Coordinates of C-alpha atoms and ligand atoms in Angstrom, one line a residue:
R238 CA 141.1 94.1 127.6
S239 CA 140.0 91.2 129.8
Q240 CA 136.8 93.2 130.6
A241 CA 136.2 93.5 126.8
R242 CA 136.7 89.8 126.4
V243 CA 134.0 89.1 129.1
E244 CA 131.6 91.5 127.6
H245 CA 132.2 90.1 124.1
K246 CA 131.4 86.6 125.3
R247 CA 128.2 87.8 127.1
L248 CA 127.0 89.7 124.0
A249 CA 127.8 86.9 121.6
L250 CA 125.8 84.5 123.8
E251 CA 122.9 86.9 124.2
I252 CA 122.7 87.6 120.4
E253 CA 122.8 83.8 119.6
T254 CA 119.9 83.2 122.0
H255 CA 117.9 86.0 120.5
N256 CA 118.6 84.6 117.0
E257 CA 117.5 81.1 117.9
R258 CA 114.2 82.4 119.4
Y259 CA 113.6 84.9 116.5
Y260 CA 114.4 82.6 113.5
Q261 CA 113.4 79.2 114.9
Q262 CA 110.6 80.0 117.2
D263 CA 109.2 83.3 115.9
A264 CA 109.2 84.4 119.5
P265 CA 111.4 87.5 119.6
T266 CA 112.5 88.3 123.1
V267 CA 113.6 91.8 122.4
S268 CA 112.6 94.5 119.9
D269 CA 114.4 94.8 116.6
A270 CA 115.9 98.0 117.8
T271 CA 117.3 96.4 121.0
Y272 CA 118.7 93.5 119.0
D273 CA 120.4 95.9 116.5
A274 CA 121.9 97.8 119.4
L275 CA 123.4 94.6 120.8
Q276 CA 124.9 93.8 117.3
R277 CA 126.4 97.3 117.1
R278 CA 127.9 97.0 120.6
L279 CA 129.5 93.7 119.6
E280 CA 130.9 95.1 116.4
A281 CA 132.3 98.1 118.4
I282 CA 134.2 95.8 120.8
E283 CA 135.5 93.7 117.9
A284 CA 136.6 96.8 116.1
R285 CA 138.8 97.8 119.1
F286 CA 139.9 94.2 119.9
P287 CA 140.1 92.4 116.5
D288 CA 141.7 89.4 118.1
L289 CA 138.4 88.7 120.0
V290 CA 136.7 88.0 116.6
T291 CA 136.3 84.2 116.4
A292 CA 134.7 82.2 113.5
S293 CA 131.7 81.6 115.7
S294 CA 131.2 85.2 116.5
P295 CA 127.6 86.4 115.5
T296 CA 129.3 89.0 113.3
Q297 CA 130.9 86.2 111.3
T298 CA 128.0 83.8 110.9
V299 CA 127.5 82.7 107.3
G300 CA 125.3 85.2 105.5
A301 CA 125.2 87.2 108.8
A302 CA 121.7 86.9 110.1
P303 CA 119.7 89.1 107.7
A304 CA 118.5 92.4 109.0
R305 CA 115.6 91.6 111.3
G306 CA 113.1 94.2 110.2
F307 CA 111.3 94.0 107.0
A308 CA 111.7 96.7 104.3
K309 CA 109.3 99.6 105.0
V310 CA 106.5 100.5 102.7
Q311 CA 104.8 103.9 102.5
H312 CA 101.1 103.5 101.9
A313 CA 100.1 105.9 99.0
V314 CA 96.6 105.9 100.6
P315 CA 96.8 105.5 104.4
M316 CA 95.2 102.4 105.9
L317 CA 93.2 104.1 108.6
S318 CA 91.3 102.5 111.5
L319 CA 87.6 102.7 111.9
G320 CA 85.6 104.6 114.5
N321 CA 83.5 102.5 116.8
A322 CA 79.8 102.3 117.7
F323 CA 78.8 100.3 120.7
S324 CA 75.1 100.8 120.7
D325 CA 72.1 100.9 118.4
A326 CA 71.7 104.6 119.2
E327 CA 75.3 105.3 118.1
V328 CA 74.6 103.5 114.8
A329 CA 71.5 105.6 114.2
E330 CA 73.6 108.7 115.0
F331 CA 76.2 107.5 112.4
V332 CA 73.5 107.3 109.7
E333 CA 72.0 110.7 110.8
R334 CA 75.4 112.4 110.6
I335 CA 75.8 111.1 107.0
R336 CA 72.3 112.3 106.0
R337 CA 73.0 115.8 107.5
F338 CA 76.5 116.0 105.9
L339 CA 75.1 114.9 102.5
K340 CA 72.1 117.2 102.9
L341 CA 69.8 114.2 102.2
G342 CA 66.1 114.5 102.9
A343 CA 65.0 113.1 106.3
D344 CA 63.5 110.0 104.7
D345 CA 66.4 109.6 102.3
M346 CA 68.4 106.5 103.5
P347 CA 71.9 106.1 102.1
A348 CA 72.3 102.4 101.1
I349 CA 74.8 100.8 103.5
V350 CA 77.0 97.7 103.0
A351 CA 77.2 95.7 106.2
E352 CA 80.3 93.4 106.5
P353 CA 81.5 91.0 109.3
K354 CA 84.6 92.6 110.9
I355 CA 87.3 89.9 110.5
D356 CA 89.7 89.8 113.5
G357 CA 92.9 89.2 111.6
L358 CA 95.6 91.6 110.3
S359 CA 95.0 93.9 107.4
L360 CA 97.1 93.7 104.3
S361 CA 97.6 95.9 101.2
L362 CA 98.3 94.1 97.9
R363 CA 99.7 96.1 95.0
Y364 CA 99.0 94.8 91.5
E365 CA 100.5 96.3 88.3
N366 CA 99.0 95.3 85.0
G367 CA 97.3 92.6 87.0
D368 CA 100.4 91.1 88.5
L369 CA 101.0 91.0 92.3
V370 CA 104.1 93.2 92.8
R371 CA 104.1 94.0 96.5
A372 CA 102.3 93.1 99.8
A373 CA 102.5 95.3 102.9
T374 CA 101.1 95.1 106.4
R375 CA 99.1 98.0 107.8
G376 CA 101.9 99.0 110.3
D377 CA 100.8 102.3 111.8
G378 CA 98.5 103.1 108.9
F379 CA 101.0 105.2 107.0
T380 CA 104.1 102.9 107.0
G381 CA 103.9 99.1 106.8
E382 CA 106.3 96.2 106.3
D383 CA 107.0 94.5 103.0
V384 CA 105.8 90.9 103.3
T385 CA 105.5 90.2 99.6
A386 CA 107.4 86.8 99.6
N387 CA 105.4 85.6 102.6
V388 CA 102.1 86.6 101.0
R389 CA 102.8 84.8 97.8
T390 CA 102.5 81.6 99.8
I391 CA 98.8 82.4 100.7
A392 CA 96.5 80.4 98.4
D393 CA 93.6 82.9 98.7
V394 CA 95.8 85.7 97.3
P395 CA 95.9 85.7 93.4
H396 CA 99.3 86.3 91.9
K397 CA 97.5 87.5 88.8
L398 CA 94.1 89.3 88.6
N399 CA 91.9 87.5 86.1
G400 CA 89.4 89.1 83.7
H401 CA 89.6 92.2 81.5
N402 CA 88.8 95.6 83.1
I403 CA 92.0 95.4 85.3
P404 CA 93.4 98.9 86.4
T405 CA 97.0 99.5 85.4
A406 CA 97.9 99.9 89.0
C407 CA 95.7 99.1 92.1
E408 CA 96.1 98.4 95.8
L409 CA 93.6 95.9 97.0
R410 CA 93.1 95.4 100.7
G411 CA 91.7 92.9 103.1
E412 CA 92.4 90.7 106.2
V413 CA 94.8 87.8 106.6
Y414 CA 93.3 85.4 109.1
M415 CA 93.5 81.8 110.4
L416 CA 90.5 79.5 110.9
K417 CA 89.9 78.7 114.6
E418 CA 90.4 74.9 113.9
D419 CA 93.7 75.5 112.1
F420 CA 94.8 77.8 115.0
L421 CA 94.1 75.1 117.6
A422 CA 95.9 72.4 115.5
L423 CA 98.9 74.7 115.0
N424 CA 99.1 75.4 118.7
K425 CA 99.0 71.7 119.5
K426 CA 101.9 71.1 117.0
Q427 CA 103.8 74.1 118.4
Q428 CA 103.3 72.9 122.0
E429 CA 104.6 69.4 121.1
A430 CA 107.6 70.9 119.5
G431 CA 108.2 73.2 122.4
D432 CA 107.7 76.2 120.1
T433 CA 105.7 79.4 120.5
V434 CA 102.0 78.8 121.5
F435 CA 99.8 81.6 120.2
A436 CA 97.2 83.4 122.3
N437 CA 94.6 83.6 119.6
P438 CA 94.1 83.2 115.8
R439 CA 94.9 86.8 115.1
N440 CA 98.3 86.5 116.8
S441 CA 99.1 83.2 115.1
A442 CA 98.2 84.8 111.7
A443 CA 100.4 87.8 112.4
G444 CA 103.3 85.7 113.7
S445 CA 103.0 83.3 110.7
L446 CA 102.9 86.1 108.2
R447 CA 105.8 88.2 109.6
Q448 CA 108.3 85.3 109.4
K449 CA 111.8 86.0 107.9
D450 CA 111.8 82.4 106.9
V451 CA 109.2 82.2 104.1
S452 CA 109.0 78.4 104.3
I453 CA 107.6 78.8 107.8
T454 CA 104.8 81.1 106.4
A455 CA 104.2 78.6 103.6
S456 CA 103.6 75.8 106.2
R457 CA 101.0 77.9 108.0
P458 CA 97.3 77.8 107.0
L459 CA 96.8 81.5 106.3
K460 CA 93.6 82.8 104.6
F461 CA 92.5 86.1 103.1
F462 CA 89.2 88.0 102.7
A463 CA 89.3 91.1 100.4
Y464 CA 87.1 94.0 101.3
A465 CA 88.6 97.3 100.4
W466 CA 91.2 99.1 98.2
G467 CA 93.6 102.0 98.3
E468 CA 95.1 103.6 95.1
M469 CA 93.3 102.7 91.9
T470 CA 94.3 104.1 88.6
D471 CA 90.8 103.7 87.3
R472 CA 87.9 102.3 89.3
P473 CA 85.9 99.4 87.9
A474 CA 82.7 100.2 89.9
E475 CA 80.9 103.1 91.6
T476 CA 79.6 101.4 94.7
Q477 CA 81.1 99.4 97.6
N478 CA 78.8 96.5 96.7
D479 CA 79.8 96.5 93.1
M480 CA 83.5 96.8 94.0
L481 CA 83.1 93.7 96.2
E482 CA 81.5 91.9 93.2
W483 CA 84.5 93.0 91.1
L484 CA 86.9 91.7 93.7
R485 CA 85.2 88.3 93.5
D486 CA 85.3 88.4 89.7
V487 CA 89.1 89.1 89.5
G488 CA 89.8 86.2 91.9
F489 CA 89.5 87.2 95.5
I490 CA 87.5 85.5 98.3
V491 CA 85.0 88.1 99.6
N492 CA 83.0 87.3 102.8
P493 CA 79.7 85.6 101.7
L494 CA 77.8 87.1 104.6
I495 CA 78.1 90.7 103.4
Q496 CA 74.8 92.4 102.9
L497 CA 73.5 95.6 101.2
C498 CA 71.1 97.3 103.6
H499 CA 68.4 100.0 102.9
S500 CA 67.4 101.0 106.4
V501 CA 68.8 101.3 109.9
D502 CA 66.5 98.5 111.0
E503 CA 68.0 96.2 108.3
V504 CA 71.5 97.2 109.5
L505 CA 70.8 96.4 113.1
A506 CA 69.1 93.1 112.1
F507 CA 72.3 92.2 110.3
Y508 CA 74.3 93.0 113.4
R509 CA 72.1 90.7 115.5
R510 CA 72.1 87.9 113.1
I511 CA 75.9 87.9 112.7
G512 CA 76.1 88.2 116.5
E513 CA 74.1 85.0 116.8
Q514 CA 76.1 83.2 114.1
R515 CA 79.5 84.4 115.5
A516 CA 80.3 81.2 117.5
T517 CA 79.6 79.0 114.5
L518 CA 81.7 81.0 112.0
G519 CA 85.0 79.2 111.2
Y520 CA 87.0 82.4 112.0
D521 CA 87.1 85.2 114.6
I522 CA 85.1 88.4 114.1
D523 CA 85.0 91.3 116.6
G524 CA 82.0 93.1 115.2
V525 CA 80.5 94.3 111.9
V526 CA 81.4 97.2 109.6
Y527 CA 78.9 99.5 108.0
K528 CA 80.0 101.5 104.9
V529 CA 78.1 104.0 102.8
D530 CA 77.6 102.1 99.5
R531 CA 77.9 105.0 97.0
L532 CA 81.6 105.8 96.4
D533 CA 81.0 109.4 95.3
W534 CA 79.3 109.9 98.8
Q535 CA 82.2 108.2 100.5
E536 CA 84.5 110.7 98.9
R537 CA 82.3 113.7 99.9
L538 CA 82.1 112.3 103.5
G539 CA 85.9 111.7 103.6
F540 CA 87.6 111.2 107.0
V541 CA 87.3 112.7 110.4
S542 CA 90.9 113.0 111.8
R543 CA 92.1 109.4 111.1
S544 CA 88.8 107.5 110.6
P545 CA 86.4 107.6 107.7
R546 CA 83.2 109.5 108.2
W547 CA 81.6 107.1 105.7
A548 CA 82.2 103.9 107.7
I549 CA 82.0 102.7 111.3
A550 CA 82.6 99.4 113.1
H551 CA 79.9 98.2 115.5
K552 CA 81.7 96.0 118.0
F553 CA 80.3 93.0 120.0
A554 CA 80.7 93.0 123.8
A555 CA 84.1 91.6 124.5
E556 CA 83.9 87.8 124.3
Q557 CA 85.2 85.4 127.0
A558 CA 88.9 84.8 126.3
M559 CA 89.1 81.8 124.0
T560 CA 90.0 78.6 126.0
I561 CA 93.1 77.0 124.4
Ligands
9MJ207 N1 88.4 93.9 109.4 C1 87.5 93.9 108.5 O1 86.8 92.8 108.3 N2 87.2 95.1 107.8 N3 87.9 96.2 107.9 C2 87.3 97.1 107.0 C3 87.7 98.4 106.7 C4 88.6 99.1 107.4 C5 88.7 100.4 106.8 C6 87.9 100.4 105.7 O2 87.2 99.1 105.7 N4 86.2 96.5 106.4 C7 86.2 95.2 106.8 N5 85.3 94.3 106.5

Protein backbone atom coordinates (compact mmCIF):
# COMPACT_ATOMS: atom_id res chain seq x y z
CA ARG A 1 0.00 0.00 0.00
CA SER A 2 2.81 2.43 0.86
CA GLN A 3 4.47 1.44 -2.45
CA ALA A 4 1.19 2.24 -4.24
CA ARG A 5 1.11 5.64 -2.55
CA VAL A 6 4.67 6.41 -3.73
CA GLU A 7 3.92 5.35 -7.29
CA HIS A 8 0.62 7.27 -7.25
CA LYS A 9 2.46 10.45 -6.26
CA ARG A 10 5.15 9.95 -8.91
CA LEU A 11 2.59 9.28 -11.66
CA ALA A 12 0.41 12.26 -10.68
CA LEU A 13 3.47 14.54 -10.79
CA GLU A 14 4.63 13.16 -14.15
CA ILE A 15 1.18 13.52 -15.72
CA GLU A 16 0.83 17.11 -14.49
CA THR A 17 4.22 17.98 -15.98
CA HIS A 18 3.23 16.48 -19.32
CA ASN A 19 -0.07 18.35 -19.28
CA GLU A 20 1.63 21.65 -18.60
CA ARG A 21 4.05 21.16 -21.50
CA TYR A 22 1.41 19.81 -23.87
CA TYR A 23 -1.39 22.34 -23.25
CA GLN A 24 0.62 25.43 -22.33
CA GLN A 25 3.72 25.04 -24.40
CA ASP A 26 2.66 22.80 -27.24
CA ALA A 27 5.85 20.86 -26.59
CA PRO A 28 4.72 17.32 -25.77
CA THR A 29 7.47 15.39 -24.04
CA VAL A 30 5.90 11.99 -24.61
CA SER A 31 3.75 10.46 -27.33
CA ASP A 32 -0.01 10.45 -26.87
CA ALA A 33 0.15 6.67 -26.42
CA THR A 34 2.70 6.92 -23.58
CA TYR A 35 0.65 9.66 -21.91
CA ASP A 36 -2.52 7.57 -22.14
CA ALA A 37 -0.67 4.60 -20.59
CA LEU A 38 0.41 6.76 -17.64
CA GLN A 39 -3.22 7.85 -17.17
CA ARG A 40 -4.43 4.24 -17.23
CA ARG A 41 -1.73 3.19 -14.72
CA LEU A 42 -2.84 5.97 -12.36
CA GLU A 43 -6.50 5.00 -12.72
CA ALA A 44 -5.60 1.35 -12.00
CA ILE A 45 -3.85 2.31 -8.74
CA GLU A 46 -6.75 4.54 -7.72
CA ALA A 47 -9.20 1.73 -8.47
CA ARG A 48 -7.32 -0.55 -6.03
CA PHE A 49 -6.66 2.16 -3.41
CA PRO A 50 -9.60 4.58 -3.60
CA ASP A 51 -8.36 6.51 -0.57
CA LEU A 52 -5.33 7.64 -2.61
CA VAL A 53 -7.66 9.68 -4.83
CA THR A 54 -7.33 13.35 -3.85
CA ALA A 55 -9.09 16.37 -5.34
CA SER A 56 -5.85 17.36 -7.06
CA SER A 57 -5.36 13.98 -8.70
CA PRO A 58 -5.10 14.29 -12.52
CA THR A 59 -8.05 11.90 -12.75
CA GLN A 60 -10.15 14.49 -10.88
CA THR A 61 -9.14 17.70 -12.64
CA VAL A 62 -12.10 19.76 -13.77
CA GLY A 63 -13.21 18.53 -17.21
CA ALA A 64 -10.40 15.98 -16.98
CA ALA A 65 -7.82 16.95 -19.55
CA PRO A 66 -9.54 16.23 -22.86
CA ALA A 67 -8.29 13.19 -24.76
CA ARG A 68 -5.02 14.31 -26.26
CA GLY A 69 -5.33 12.92 -29.74
CA PHE A 70 -7.56 14.53 -32.31
CA ALA A 71 -10.46 12.58 -33.81
CA LYS A 72 -9.30 10.46 -36.72
CA VAL A 73 -10.49 11.13 -40.27
CA GLN A 74 -10.37 8.56 -43.07
CA HIS A 75 -9.47 10.24 -46.38
CA ALA A 76 -12.01 9.08 -49.02
CA VAL A 77 -9.28 9.80 -51.60
CA PRO A 78 -5.84 9.10 -50.09
CA MET A 79 -3.44 12.07 -49.84
CA LEU A 80 -0.41 10.47 -51.42
CA SER A 81 3.12 11.81 -51.53
CA LEU A 82 4.90 12.76 -54.73
CA GLY A 83 7.79 10.94 -56.38
CA ASN A 84 10.97 13.00 -56.67
CA ALA A 85 13.20 14.06 -59.54
CA PHE A 86 16.62 15.45 -58.69
CA SER A 87 17.98 16.21 -62.15
CA ASP A 88 16.92 17.59 -65.52
CA ALA A 89 17.38 14.10 -66.99
CA GLU A 90 14.90 12.66 -64.48
CA VAL A 91 12.40 15.36 -65.42
CA ALA A 92 12.81 14.50 -69.09
CA GLU A 93 12.31 10.81 -68.21
CA PHE A 94 9.13 11.73 -66.31
CA VAL A 95 7.72 13.39 -69.43
CA GLU A 96 8.91 10.51 -71.66
CA ARG A 97 7.18 7.93 -69.40
CA ILE A 98 3.95 9.93 -69.71
CA ARG A 99 4.20 10.10 -73.50
CA ARG A 100 4.80 6.37 -73.73
CA PHE A 101 2.03 5.50 -71.28
CA LEU A 102 -0.46 7.71 -73.15
CA LYS A 103 0.84 6.47 -76.51
CA LEU A 104 1.41 10.07 -77.61
CA GLY A 105 3.47 10.87 -80.71
CA ALA A 106 7.16 11.58 -80.12
CA ASP A 107 6.60 15.32 -80.70
CA ASP A 108 3.28 15.40 -78.77
CA MET A 109 4.03 17.28 -75.53
CA PRO A 110 1.44 16.94 -72.75
CA ALA A 111 0.80 20.41 -71.26
CA ILE A 112 2.26 20.52 -67.75
CA VAL A 113 1.32 22.79 -64.83
CA ALA A 114 4.41 23.79 -62.83
CA GLU A 115 3.85 24.85 -59.22
CA PRO A 116 6.18 25.99 -56.40
CA LYS A 117 6.27 23.19 -53.79
CA ILE A 118 5.25 24.90 -50.55
CA ASP A 119 7.07 23.51 -47.52
CA GLY A 120 4.19 23.45 -45.02
CA LEU A 121 1.74 20.76 -44.03
CA SER A 122 -0.99 19.54 -46.32
CA LEU A 123 -4.61 19.81 -45.36
CA SER A 124 -7.88 18.49 -46.75
CA LEU A 125 -10.99 20.69 -46.48
CA ARG A 126 -14.44 19.14 -46.92
CA TYR A 127 -17.24 21.40 -48.17
CA GLU A 128 -20.91 20.33 -48.36
CA ASN A 129 -23.26 22.61 -50.29
CA GLY A 130 -20.42 25.11 -50.20
CA ASP A 131 -20.03 25.13 -46.41
CA LEU A 132 -16.81 24.07 -44.68
CA VAL A 133 -17.76 21.00 -42.64
CA ARG A 134 -14.43 19.38 -41.83
CA ALA A 135 -10.68 19.92 -42.06
CA ALA A 136 -8.16 17.09 -41.70
CA THR A 137 -4.39 16.83 -41.71
CA ARG A 138 -2.71 14.44 -44.16
CA GLY A 139 -1.58 12.03 -41.40
CA ASP A 140 -0.19 8.94 -43.10
CA GLY A 141 -2.05 9.73 -46.31
CA PHE A 142 -4.97 7.46 -45.45
CA THR A 143 -5.92 8.60 -41.93
CA GLY A 144 -5.51 12.17 -40.73
CA GLU A 145 -6.60 14.23 -37.69
CA ASP A 146 -9.73 16.34 -37.44
CA VAL A 147 -8.50 19.94 -36.99
CA THR A 148 -11.72 21.65 -38.14
CA ALA A 149 -12.01 24.08 -35.23
CA ASN A 150 -8.38 25.14 -35.63
CA VAL A 151 -8.68 25.61 -39.39
CA ARG A 152 -11.73 27.86 -39.01
CA THR A 153 -9.35 30.41 -37.48
CA ILE A 154 -7.21 30.61 -40.67
CA ALA A 155 -8.23 33.73 -42.64
CA ASP A 156 -7.16 32.24 -46.02
CA VAL A 157 -9.62 29.35 -45.62
CA PRO A 158 -13.17 30.26 -46.80
CA HIS A 159 -15.97 29.08 -44.49
CA LYS A 160 -18.28 29.24 -47.49
CA LEU A 161 -17.40 28.77 -51.16
CA ASN A 162 -18.63 31.71 -53.21
CA GLY A 163 -20.04 31.55 -56.73
CA HIS A 164 -22.48 29.23 -58.40
CA ASN A 165 -21.13 25.99 -59.88
CA ILE A 166 -20.32 24.58 -56.43
CA PRO A 167 -20.27 20.74 -56.18
CA THR A 168 -22.65 19.24 -53.60
CA ALA A 169 -19.64 17.75 -51.80
CA CYS A 170 -15.94 18.35 -52.44
CA GLU A 171 -12.62 17.96 -50.67
CA LEU A 172 -10.22 20.76 -51.52
CA ARG A 173 -6.56 20.44 -50.63
CA GLY A 174 -3.57 22.63 -50.13
CA GLU A 175 -0.77 23.60 -47.79
CA VAL A 176 -0.90 25.39 -44.43
CA TYR A 177 2.23 27.49 -44.00
CA MET A 178 3.71 30.40 -42.07
CA LEU A 179 5.60 33.34 -43.62
CA LYS A 180 9.30 33.39 -42.74
CA GLU A 181 9.00 36.81 -41.07
CA ASP A 182 6.00 35.68 -38.99
CA PHE A 183 7.91 32.56 -37.99
CA LEU A 184 10.89 34.64 -36.77
CA ALA A 185 8.61 37.05 -34.84
CA LEU A 186 6.74 34.13 -33.24
CA ASN A 187 9.98 32.48 -32.17
CA LYS A 188 11.16 35.73 -30.62
CA LYS A 189 7.92 35.94 -28.62
CA GLN A 190 8.08 32.26 -27.68
CA GLN A 191 11.68 32.65 -26.53
CA GLU A 192 10.85 35.70 -24.36
CA ALA A 193 7.97 33.76 -22.78
CA GLY A 194 10.20 30.75 -22.21
CA ASP A 195 7.96 28.73 -24.53
CA THR A 196 8.72 26.33 -27.38
CA VAL A 197 11.01 27.73 -30.06
CA PHE A 198 10.35 26.17 -33.47
CA ALA A 199 13.11 24.88 -35.76
CA ASN A 200 11.54 26.14 -39.00
CA PRO A 201 8.33 27.64 -40.43
CA ARG A 202 6.94 24.21 -41.26
CA ASN A 203 7.22 22.98 -37.68
CA SER A 204 5.75 26.20 -36.33
CA ALA A 205 2.79 25.88 -38.74
CA ALA A 206 2.26 22.23 -37.74
CA GLY A 207 2.61 22.97 -34.02
CA SER A 208 0.28 25.98 -34.29
CA LEU A 209 -2.36 24.05 -36.21
CA ARG A 210 -2.41 20.93 -34.02
CA GLN A 211 -3.24 22.80 -30.82
CA LYS A 212 -6.00 21.43 -28.57
CA ASP A 213 -6.54 25.03 -27.42
CA VAL A 214 -8.02 26.67 -30.53
CA SER A 215 -7.38 30.17 -29.20
CA ILE A 216 -3.66 29.45 -29.50
CA THR A 217 -4.12 28.50 -33.17
CA ALA A 218 -6.17 31.68 -33.66
CA SER A 219 -3.27 33.74 -32.31
CA ARG A 220 -0.80 32.25 -34.81
CA PRO A 221 -0.36 33.79 -38.33
CA LEU A 222 -1.22 30.70 -40.38
CA LYS A 223 -1.78 30.92 -44.16
CA PHE A 224 -3.06 28.55 -46.83
CA PHE A 225 -2.42 27.90 -50.55
CA ALA A 226 -4.95 25.69 -52.37
CA TYR A 227 -3.60 23.45 -55.14
CA ALA A 228 -5.44 20.14 -55.33
CA TRP A 229 -8.61 18.28 -54.47
CA GLY A 230 -9.83 14.82 -53.44
CA GLU A 231 -13.44 13.68 -53.70
CA MET A 232 -15.60 15.90 -55.96
CA THR A 233 -19.26 15.05 -56.64
CA ASP A 234 -19.00 16.90 -59.97
CA ARG A 235 -15.88 18.57 -61.27
CA PRO A 236 -16.11 22.19 -62.44
CA ALA A 237 -13.14 21.94 -64.88
CA GLU A 238 -11.25 19.43 -67.03
CA THR A 239 -7.64 20.61 -66.57
CA GLN A 240 -5.38 21.29 -63.59
CA ASN A 241 -4.95 24.88 -64.72
CA ASP A 242 -8.69 25.52 -64.99
CA MET A 243 -9.28 23.87 -61.62
CA LEU A 244 -6.76 26.28 -60.08
CA GLU A 245 -8.69 29.15 -61.70
CA TRP A 246 -11.90 27.74 -60.21
CA LEU A 247 -10.25 27.51 -56.75
CA ARG A 248 -9.41 31.24 -57.02
CA ASP A 249 -12.97 32.01 -58.16
CA VAL A 250 -14.58 30.27 -55.17
CA GLY A 251 -12.37 32.14 -52.70
CA PHE A 252 -9.00 30.41 -52.21
CA ILE A 253 -5.50 31.83 -52.46
CA VAL A 254 -3.67 29.98 -55.24
CA ASN A 255 0.05 30.53 -55.66
CA PRO A 256 0.53 33.33 -58.22
CA LEU A 257 3.80 31.86 -59.60
CA ILE A 258 2.10 28.75 -61.02
CA GLN A 259 2.68 28.39 -64.79
CA LEU A 260 1.27 26.27 -67.61
CA CYS A 261 4.20 24.87 -69.64
CA HIS A 262 4.24 23.36 -73.16
CA SER A 263 7.75 21.91 -73.37
CA VAL A 264 10.38 20.33 -71.14
CA ASP A 265 12.56 23.40 -71.71
CA GLU A 266 9.79 25.63 -70.40
CA VAL A 267 9.39 23.37 -67.36
CA LEU A 268 13.12 23.46 -66.59
CA ALA A 269 13.25 27.24 -67.14
CA PHE A 270 10.47 27.53 -64.53
CA TYR A 271 12.50 25.39 -62.11
CA ARG A 272 15.53 27.63 -62.53
CA ARG A 273 13.59 30.86 -62.22
CA ILE A 274 11.82 29.72 -59.03
CA GLY A 275 15.19 28.47 -57.72
CA GLU A 276 16.61 31.97 -58.21
CA GLN A 277 13.59 33.64 -56.57
CA ARG A 278 13.49 31.15 -53.67
CA ALA A 279 15.35 33.29 -51.12
CA THR A 280 13.14 36.30 -51.85
CA LEU A 281 9.80 34.45 -51.49
CA GLY A 282 8.03 35.22 -48.19
CA TYR A 283 7.58 31.49 -47.51
CA ASP A 284 9.64 28.29 -47.65
CA ILE A 285 9.55 26.06 -50.71
CA ASP A 286 11.54 22.86 -51.19
CA GLY A 287 11.18 22.44 -54.96
CA VAL A 288 8.55 22.66 -57.66
CA VAL A 289 5.80 20.24 -58.67
CA TYR A 290 4.97 19.28 -62.27
CA LYS A 291 1.48 17.97 -63.05
CA VAL A 292 -0.05 16.78 -66.29
CA ASP A 293 -2.65 19.43 -67.11
CA ARG A 294 -5.42 17.28 -68.66
CA LEU A 295 -7.43 15.56 -65.89
CA ASP A 296 -8.58 12.72 -68.15
CA TRP A 297 -4.87 11.95 -68.75
CA GLN A 298 -4.20 12.19 -65.01
CA GLU A 299 -6.86 9.53 -64.48
CA ARG A 300 -5.40 7.26 -67.19
CA LEU A 301 -1.91 7.69 -65.72
CA GLY A 302 -3.12 6.98 -62.18
CA PHE A 303 -0.64 6.13 -59.43
CA VAL A 304 2.47 4.01 -59.18
CA SER A 305 2.36 2.27 -55.78
CA ARG A 306 1.69 5.32 -53.60
CA SER A 307 2.63 8.22 -55.87
CA PRO A 308 0.94 9.65 -58.90
CA ARG A 309 2.32 8.73 -62.31
CA TRP A 310 0.98 12.05 -63.50
CA ALA A 311 2.93 14.29 -61.14
CA ILE A 312 6.43 14.60 -59.75
CA ALA A 313 8.31 16.96 -57.40
CA HIS A 314 11.63 18.40 -58.60
CA LYS A 315 13.54 19.21 -55.41
CA PHE A 316 16.22 21.86 -54.86
CA ALA A 317 19.54 20.82 -53.34
CA ALA A 318 19.11 20.90 -49.55
CA GLU A 319 19.43 24.49 -48.37
CA GLN A 320 21.70 25.57 -45.47
CA ALA A 321 19.71 25.13 -42.26
CA MET A 322 17.93 28.42 -41.63
CA THR A 323 19.77 30.51 -39.03
CA ILE A 324 17.35 31.50 -36.25
N1 LIG B 1 3.35 21.12 -51.41
C1 LIG B 1 2.89 21.67 -52.53
O1 LIG B 1 3.03 22.88 -52.76
N2 LIG B 1 2.18 20.85 -53.47
N3 LIG B 1 1.88 19.54 -53.27
C2 LIG B 1 1.20 19.19 -54.37
C3 LIG B 1 0.62 17.87 -54.59
C4 LIG B 1 0.83 16.75 -53.83
C5 LIG B 1 0.07 15.75 -54.43
C6 LIG B 1 -0.58 16.31 -55.51
O2 LIG B 1 -0.23 17.63 -55.60
N4 LIG B 1 1.07 20.20 -55.24
C7 LIG B 1 1.68 21.25 -54.69
N5 LIG B 1 1.78 22.50 -55.22
